[in-house]
XYZ file of C-alpha atoms in Angstrom:
335
model
C 67.309 -30.239 -70.599
C 67.678 -26.463 -70.361
C 64.732 -25.485 -68.144
C 61.851 -26.778 -66.055
C 58.902 -24.452 -65.502
C 55.812 -24.488 -63.283
C 57.186 -26.749 -60.575
C 54.701 -26.947 -57.654
C 55.692 -26.795 -53.994
C 52.546 -27.667 -51.998
C 51.926 -26.915 -48.342
C 51.100 -29.419 -45.613
C 48.814 -29.534 -42.608
C 49.495 -31.426 -39.383
C 46.301 -33.371 -38.701
C 47.700 -33.931 -35.215
C 51.080 -33.235 -33.646
C 52.226 -34.960 -30.453
C 55.490 -34.282 -28.670
C 56.649 -37.683 -27.384
C 60.185 -37.084 -26.154
C 63.357 -35.075 -26.405
C 66.737 -36.118 -27.748
C 69.984 -35.563 -25.892
C 70.902 -32.861 -28.433
C 67.759 -30.860 -27.599
C 65.619 -31.798 -30.602
C 62.065 -32.837 -29.761
C 60.702 -36.185 -30.918
C 57.325 -35.942 -32.594
C 54.513 -38.051 -33.947
C 52.263 -36.423 -36.499
C 50.249 -37.047 -39.625
C 51.163 -34.681 -42.460
C 48.713 -34.202 -45.295
C 49.513 -32.349 -48.507
C 47.110 -29.641 -49.653
C 46.643 -27.829 -52.953
C 47.826 -24.423 -51.723
C 51.274 -24.158 -53.289
C 54.182 -22.024 -54.412
C 55.364 -22.303 -58.026
C 59.034 -22.470 -59.001
C 60.824 -22.181 -62.349
C 64.350 -23.434 -63.067
C 66.701 -22.512 -65.907
C 70.073 -24.203 -66.195
C 73.251 -22.111 -66.146
C 76.600 -23.262 -67.523
C 78.669 -20.963 -65.276
C 77.846 -22.749 -62.007
C 76.143 -19.725 -60.445
C 72.970 -20.037 -58.416
C 70.624 -17.070 -58.581
C 67.141 -16.652 -57.139
C 64.497 -14.323 -58.560
C 61.484 -13.446 -56.424
C 58.057 -12.799 -57.888
C 56.174 -11.145 -55.072
C 57.540 -10.279 -51.657
C 61.313 -10.520 -51.339
C 62.578 -13.648 -49.593
C 65.598 -13.786 -47.250
C 68.888 -13.422 -49.105
C 69.966 -17.016 -48.429
C 66.729 -18.953 -48.201
C 66.211 -22.720 -48.135
C 65.934 -22.894 -51.938
C 69.416 -21.516 -52.481
C 70.779 -23.621 -49.626
C 69.196 -26.723 -51.149
C 70.610 -25.949 -54.592
C 74.056 -25.241 -53.172
C 74.055 -28.414 -51.097
C 73.064 -30.582 -54.076
C 75.636 -28.863 -56.261
C 78.406 -29.369 -53.692
C 77.563 -32.970 -52.820
C 77.159 -34.042 -56.445
C 80.126 -32.115 -57.820
C 77.864 -30.719 -60.520
C 79.322 -27.794 -62.508
C 75.949 -26.475 -63.666
C 74.148 -23.622 -61.933
C 70.565 -22.395 -62.080
C 68.297 -19.384 -62.171
C 65.501 -20.122 -59.717
C 62.311 -18.054 -59.905
C 59.824 -18.354 -57.038
C 56.169 -17.347 -57.249
C 55.515 -17.194 -53.519
C 51.906 -17.840 -52.528
C 52.303 -19.699 -49.237
C 52.483 -17.497 -46.134
C 55.670 -17.494 -44.070
C 55.614 -18.418 -40.386
C 52.421 -20.411 -40.818
C 53.459 -23.938 -39.820
C 52.533 -25.111 -43.326
C 56.064 -25.989 -44.432
C 56.299 -23.446 -47.257
C 60.067 -22.959 -47.143
C 60.700 -26.666 -46.677
C 58.446 -27.510 -49.606
C 60.290 -25.015 -51.816
C 63.590 -26.636 -50.831
C 62.277 -30.134 -51.564
C 60.945 -29.123 -54.983
C 64.302 -27.467 -55.686
C 66.169 -30.707 -54.948
C 63.771 -32.756 -57.063
C 63.828 -30.325 -59.979
C 67.588 -29.733 -60.065
C 68.182 -33.457 -59.774
C 66.404 -33.664 -63.137
C 67.666 -30.443 -64.697
C 71.293 -31.289 -63.977
C 70.885 -34.913 -65.091
C 72.022 -36.315 -61.729
C 69.270 -38.943 -61.413
C 69.919 -39.432 -57.714
C 67.504 -41.858 -55.993
C 65.045 -40.574 -53.456
C 67.094 -41.947 -50.541
C 70.052 -39.683 -51.372
C 67.798 -36.653 -51.700
C 66.194 -37.483 -48.346
C 69.606 -37.371 -46.699
C 70.217 -33.913 -48.095
C 66.723 -32.806 -47.140
C 67.195 -33.633 -43.481
C 70.342 -31.495 -43.410
C 68.225 -28.552 -44.558
C 65.298 -28.922 -42.174
C 63.090 -31.422 -40.374
C 60.088 -30.954 -42.713
C 62.019 -31.225 -45.991
C 62.140 -35.069 -46.096
C 58.343 -35.252 -45.983
C 57.977 -33.240 -49.176
C 60.660 -35.322 -50.899
C 58.934 -38.526 -49.750
C 55.961 -37.815 -51.970
C 53.081 -39.222 -49.881
C 50.865 -38.236 -47.003
C 52.561 -39.794 -44.018
C 52.725 -40.699 -40.389
C 55.851 -38.757 -39.429
C 58.168 -39.511 -36.510
C 61.557 -38.703 -35.036
C 62.320 -35.048 -35.699
C 60.487 -35.346 -39.008
C 62.708 -37.730 -40.942
C 60.913 -41.052 -40.316
C 58.116 -41.332 -42.860
C 55.414 -43.993 -42.976
C 53.311 -43.202 -46.076
C 49.574 -43.659 -45.607
C 46.455 -43.186 -47.694
C 43.936 -40.630 -46.487
C 40.337 -40.108 -47.649
C 39.433 -36.975 -49.657
C 38.924 -33.969 -47.401
C 38.523 -30.211 -47.782
C 40.019 -27.788 -45.254
C 39.449 -24.149 -44.414
C 42.873 -22.620 -43.692
C 43.267 -19.250 -41.984
C 46.592 -17.435 -41.458
C 46.632 -14.318 -39.241
C 49.173 -11.562 -39.897
C 51.329 -12.445 -36.893
C 53.878 -15.238 -37.262
C 55.436 -17.326 -34.487
C 59.057 -18.351 -34.109
C 59.291 -22.142 -33.810
C 62.006 -21.870 -31.153
C 59.689 -19.744 -29.028
C 57.059 -22.483 -29.040
C 59.396 -25.382 -28.256
C 61.018 -23.478 -25.382
C 57.696 -22.526 -23.794
C 56.964 -23.862 -20.274
C 53.411 -24.497 -21.498
C 54.591 -27.153 -23.944
C 52.980 -30.450 -22.984
C 54.162 -33.931 -23.819
C 51.849 -36.689 -24.984
C 51.994 -40.249 -23.724
C 53.588 -41.925 -26.740
C 52.079 -45.333 -25.965
C 48.567 -43.902 -26.019
C 48.837 -41.939 -29.248
C 47.998 -44.685 -31.698
C 45.783 -46.907 -29.569
C 43.134 -48.372 -31.808
C 45.269 -48.327 -34.924
C 46.794 -51.459 -36.456
C 49.305 -53.233 -34.226
C 52.248 -52.730 -36.582
C 51.760 -48.962 -36.540
C 51.181 -48.862 -32.776
C 54.556 -50.568 -32.318
C 56.199 -47.476 -33.772
C 55.212 -45.630 -30.592
C 57.200 -48.121 -28.537
C 60.293 -47.468 -30.640
C 59.811 -43.715 -30.205
C 59.525 -44.095 -26.427
C 62.870 -45.910 -26.353
C 64.457 -43.189 -28.455
C 63.779 -40.571 -25.803
C 66.607 -41.994 -23.695
C 68.977 -42.834 -26.547
C 71.987 -40.792 -27.515
C 71.884 -38.755 -30.714
C 74.232 -41.280 -32.346
C 71.983 -44.198 -31.438
C 68.937 -42.354 -32.714
C 70.651 -41.537 -35.983
C 71.404 -45.213 -36.462
C 67.825 -46.253 -35.729
C 66.414 -43.611 -38.059
C 68.771 -44.343 -40.936
C 66.125 -46.259 -42.858
C 64.490 -43.135 -44.276
C 61.109 -43.624 -45.898
C 59.313 -46.834 -44.970
C 56.825 -48.065 -47.561
C 55.575 -50.874 -45.318
C 52.758 -48.778 -43.892
C 51.328 -47.625 -47.207
C 47.706 -48.658 -47.359
C 47.850 -50.542 -44.033
C 45.289 -48.262 -42.396
C 41.699 -49.402 -42.615
C 39.094 -47.062 -44.047
C 37.792 -46.412 -40.540
C 41.268 -45.605 -39.207
C 41.932 -43.251 -42.113
C 38.656 -41.512 -41.397
C 39.697 -41.085 -37.763
C 42.896 -39.340 -38.809
C 40.994 -36.808 -40.900
C 38.169 -36.582 -38.385
C 39.885 -34.890 -35.471
C 42.150 -37.549 -33.949
C 44.632 -36.383 -31.312
C 45.687 -32.794 -30.750
C 48.491 -30.325 -31.461
C 50.749 -30.156 -28.413
C 52.208 -26.886 -29.711
C 48.860 -25.100 -29.773
C 48.655 -24.113 -26.109
C 52.000 -22.252 -26.026
C 51.133 -20.641 -29.369
C 47.841 -19.360 -28.003
C 49.687 -17.882 -25.016
C 52.042 -15.817 -27.173
C 49.766 -14.975 -30.110
C 46.232 -13.741 -29.506
C 45.525 -13.916 -33.237
C 45.833 -17.713 -33.099
C 43.103 -17.726 -30.469
C 40.967 -15.474 -32.665
C 41.529 -17.620 -35.756
C 40.671 -20.818 -33.894
C 37.473 -19.259 -32.596
C 36.451 -18.056 -36.061
C 36.843 -21.472 -37.649
C 35.254 -23.242 -34.697
C 32.197 -21.021 -35.045
C 31.923 -21.485 -38.802
C 32.815 -25.158 -39.205
C 32.456 -26.724 -35.746
C 36.136 -27.631 -35.445
C 39.555 -25.960 -35.546
C 43.192 -26.776 -34.878
C 46.573 -25.141 -35.370
C 48.986 -26.687 -37.856
C 52.661 -27.188 -37.043
C 54.017 -24.513 -34.736
C 51.526 -21.972 -36.140
C 50.244 -19.431 -36.706
C 47.933 -20.870 -39.402
C 44.907 -22.827 -38.235
C 42.548 -25.089 -40.145
C 39.143 -26.711 -39.952
C 37.658 -29.679 -41.726
C 34.929 -28.618 -44.146
C 32.104 -31.037 -43.641
C 30.638 -30.814 -47.144
C 31.148 -34.151 -48.861
C 32.410 -32.716 -52.121
C 35.258 -33.881 -54.317
C 35.271 -30.838 -56.585
C 36.979 -27.787 -55.146
C 34.556 -25.384 -56.823
C 31.556 -26.824 -55.025
C 33.318 -26.728 -51.669
C 34.526 -23.186 -52.265
C 31.067 -21.952 -53.137
C 29.857 -23.146 -49.745
C 32.809 -22.123 -47.611
C 34.758 -19.209 -49.088
C 31.862 -16.856 -48.469
C 32.039 -17.816 -44.793
C 35.732 -17.613 -44.074
C 37.005 -14.651 -46.077
C 34.663 -11.798 -45.003
C 35.315 -12.530 -41.309
C 38.830 -11.134 -41.247
C 40.741 -8.065 -42.376
C 42.762 -7.807 -45.571
C 45.967 -8.708 -43.697
C 44.614 -12.177 -42.957
C 44.849 -14.973 -45.512
C 41.976 -17.427 -45.794
C 41.521 -20.200 -48.283
C 39.624 -23.425 -48.869
C 42.019 -26.245 -49.755
C 41.682 -29.836 -50.844
C 43.910 -32.568 -49.500
C 46.161 -34.161 -52.119
C 46.440 -37.908 -52.579
C 50.165 -37.545 -53.248
C 52.832 -34.944 -54.023
C 52.666 -33.699 -57.655
C 56.395 -34.539 -58.011
C 56.156 -38.002 -56.459
C 57.509 -39.684 -59.591
C 60.472 -37.344 -59.998
C 62.874 -39.559 -58.036
C 63.369 -43.313 -58.107
C 62.687 -45.229 -54.891
């Protein structure tokens, strides 16, 4: 195989995001539901025989040593592979949005180069590399919408009903460190987060509560299992609907609103147009559930794009997205 073209790297939304503890090493413990959406970057990979790794940007220039190059270099080093790659990125996802754009690019890079270089590593090995690159990378390697825990590496895949979202990204971006260090950051009661959901999933909250007082070494041991498939499909239809219907909150939203007035403005715009709004990740993008019961994107867009896009200046990015049932590259690594 000499090349792989048109590799998607989709974004995610946090349907809720609860901070449930803090590790001894300073990392915050989270519980969230991540859903994949059809707003995506596109990557192209061409194999090199000289071992060099080169990135080519189509669109705005990315940082010199971005997550894609770091992912490729890490896989190359850990595998001992002598091949290199030319990596071309068509960047469509906004930076600093809380949508996981850089992490998704890194995950798609690992999955694609694993194929292009003929490594055939299983998903578990790629997940280990992903966590070394960033807390969101394992989710995109996992391949499914998921209940996410720990610092982002504990994945419980779940099925979610079809849903359209209006996503709005203001020009200003927010540094994640600024949000997590804010005195306005609140902490959710971990035992109350999943009340009403199946007992086996609720028990995960108990484990997370115990982790708050564990050492980093103990936590690493507990979280060594990687992706758990035991939760896939265990949510009832009603519980799945609750997750896409406004369950929980984003504990990072209040500090984001305090440091970025455009987040407040974006939330108000979507609340007015769609009757709901919430920030994703650490911001600054916000989203709203589009109530139209439509499975075809064109029909949803006809109803909603005319509402969201004219309300903001050209520097803002607004788009109607559909939730994905699974990652387009889900079958690119063996479980």
